[in-house]
């Protein structure tokens, strides 16, 4: 396989040179100290795909594949050396770097390496051209946010997505677990969150303006053992799972389960059910001490399940109308000496910032948490554009750039009439490839606060795995290169060369069974004729 077909593009390649190292049934694998988990992955993934046992070698001398840690390399950096007579050597600064080297080796071996079993009985050996590849990522945070609250994704499909992230060298999986339309994580102290909050009787089919409904009840949740499995599976692939529990807005599913969490002095919260449509919901949490304690108990269980340093608290799209009308909320504002409802939300966020900090964690939230003042240690996911991230970085806060105009993968990929339930601006493969996470308004010191970037996928109109694949791929491949590779300025990026490399990458996605959007447009089963969306015309703004 030609090294020029690698995605993401590596930092430096010496080669390929004449000559090939061959792997066959006799090829042994030597795992140096600290490299055992990558060795297990190679034997468990590449081995079955290629029909190779990759038996352990007692020493490195006779091994066809050698795995080593190299402290002279940066943590996620790696080097692959394929030299005449010396086999294939993978070095990583840490085991994370070594694991990314293994992902590159998989690509070098061809699309067959992405299957679950050999497809040709005639192929008995596999070649890797002579070359040296040196590589390391541009950003430490290279993520995908997946909303499993609007449409639930079964556990095995989540595990599959972790494999897809790993194959693209992405290392953060932001899991949006709660919203108005469903609560997806078991909390043992508050069982009604899943008994009641994880199911809705029907679902709006299409955009909220649609007259169509799916009358099949929808729901599901992950047990705590499911979560432990997801987190462990991710960790073995050097992916951090960042949980999101949304507060104080996007909380109707929780209020439906426990009506005392809502603003009971202005709304009959006992009449609320899990929401069955889309949009910004007016029902938000009451700014009461018993609500804070309830969510502390939720977060106590969340922290036991997720070792992630960052915990996402949402904080977006929280209408303040109920607080404005609520005597209890107004009394809270007066008691705390706050200027108004925005500062009341800030009080809510600061409470959990302090609570998480005391337990060795860091709060991160959507950029609305900047309104009313932000706690010093909090980080910001900049989604409404670049502006929130720029303001946060200039104020000394860490930022993850995920502007909706550029990297919301639920937005439509083409302006044609066959795009299924078209949402938002047109965001093509090329548009994503030209996305730049660090805005030019930031100085060099301010830019250091950009931890990295993530693509976000909201699932209001994404009802199953196949539909998710269509929205995410192939654009996630372009995003992965933006997050990993040191690319030139957006206008100078060679999209034609990337598109050429994608020709090989489509073969890998085919082997993995990914139901991506073909370059020529959606296949018949990918279309949703007659189901209206919310397309926005024109070029997306840089805001």
mmCIF file of N, CA, C and O in Angstrom, residues 10 50 83 181 194 200 287 308 313 326 341 411 522:
data_model
loop_
_atom_site.group_PDB
_atom_site.id
_atom_site.type_symbol
_atom_site.label_atom_id
_atom_site.label_comp_id
_atom_site.label_asym_id
_atom_site.label_seq_id
_atom_site.Cartn_x
_atom_site.Cartn_y
_atom_site.Cartn_z
ATOM 1 N N UNK A 10 0.736 11.766 7.747
ATOM 2 C CA UNK A 10 1.806 11.802 8.748
ATOM 3 C C UNK A 10 2.690 13.026 8.593
ATOM 4 O O UNK A 10 2.713 13.669 7.537
ATOM 5 N N UNK A 50 -6.049 -10.822 8.752
ATOM 6 C CA UNK A 50 -5.068 -11.285 7.769
ATOM 7 C C UNK A 50 -4.771 -12.777 7.882
ATOM 8 O O UNK A 50 -4.019 -13.325 7.072
ATOM 9 N N UNK A 83 12.834 -1.548 7.433
ATOM 10 C CA UNK A 83 14.184 -1.522 6.866
ATOM 11 C C UNK A 83 14.563 -2.920 6.426
ATOM 12 O O UNK A 83 14.195 -3.923 7.073
ATOM 13 N N UNK A 181 -35.264 14.675 25.839
ATOM 14 C CA UNK A 181 -35.891 13.529 25.176
ATOM 15 C C UNK A 181 -35.433 12.179 25.725
ATOM 16 O O UNK A 181 -35.857 11.136 25.221
ATOM 17 N N UNK A 194 -34.063 6.453 34.871
ATOM 18 C CA UNK A 194 -34.128 5.540 33.725
ATOM 19 C C UNK A 194 -35.464 4.815 33.637
ATOM 20 O O UNK A 194 -35.949 4.546 32.532
ATOM 21 N N UNK A 200 -39.731 7.576 25.786
ATOM 22 C CA UNK A 200 -40.774 8.503 25.349
ATOM 23 C C UNK A 200 -41.768 7.735 24.497
ATOM 24 O O UNK A 200 -41.415 6.772 23.816
ATOM 25 N N UNK A 287 -33.512 26.530 40.810
ATOM 26 C CA UNK A 287 -32.250 26.891 41.472
ATOM 27 C C UNK A 287 -32.362 26.698 42.987
ATOM 28 O O UNK A 287 -32.228 27.646 43.773
ATOM 29 N N UNK A 308 -12.357 10.222 33.427
ATOM 30 C CA UNK A 308 -12.006 11.438 32.692
ATOM 31 C C UNK A 308 -11.779 12.614 33.630
ATOM 32 O O UNK A 308 -12.565 12.860 34.547
ATOM 33 N N UNK A 313 -20.992 19.635 31.802
ATOM 34 C CA UNK A 313 -22.259 19.912 32.480
ATOM 35 C C UNK A 313 -23.260 20.608 31.551
ATOM 36 O O UNK A 313 -24.281 21.118 32.018
ATOM 37 N N UNK A 326 -40.730 32.798 38.640
ATOM 38 C CA UNK A 326 -40.741 31.989 39.856
ATOM 39 C C UNK A 326 -40.391 32.824 41.090
ATOM 40 O O UNK A 326 -39.281 33.349 41.181
ATOM 41 N N UNK A 341 -30.938 36.700 36.134
ATOM 42 C CA UNK A 341 -31.035 35.268 35.849
ATOM 43 C C UNK A 341 -29.762 34.699 35.241
ATOM 44 O O UNK A 341 -29.421 33.532 35.468
ATOM 45 N N UNK A 411 -25.276 18.552 10.258
ATOM 46 C CA UNK A 411 -25.625 19.453 9.161
ATOM 47 C C UNK A 411 -25.459 18.728 7.822
ATOM 48 O O UNK A 411 -24.633 17.826 7.675
ATOM 49 N N UNK A 522 -26.485 10.314 -1.982
ATOM 50 C CA UNK A 522 -27.064 9.245 -1.163
ATOM 51 C C UNK A 522 -27.633 8.103 -1.999
ATOM 52 O O UNK A 522 -28.220 8.322 -3.062
#
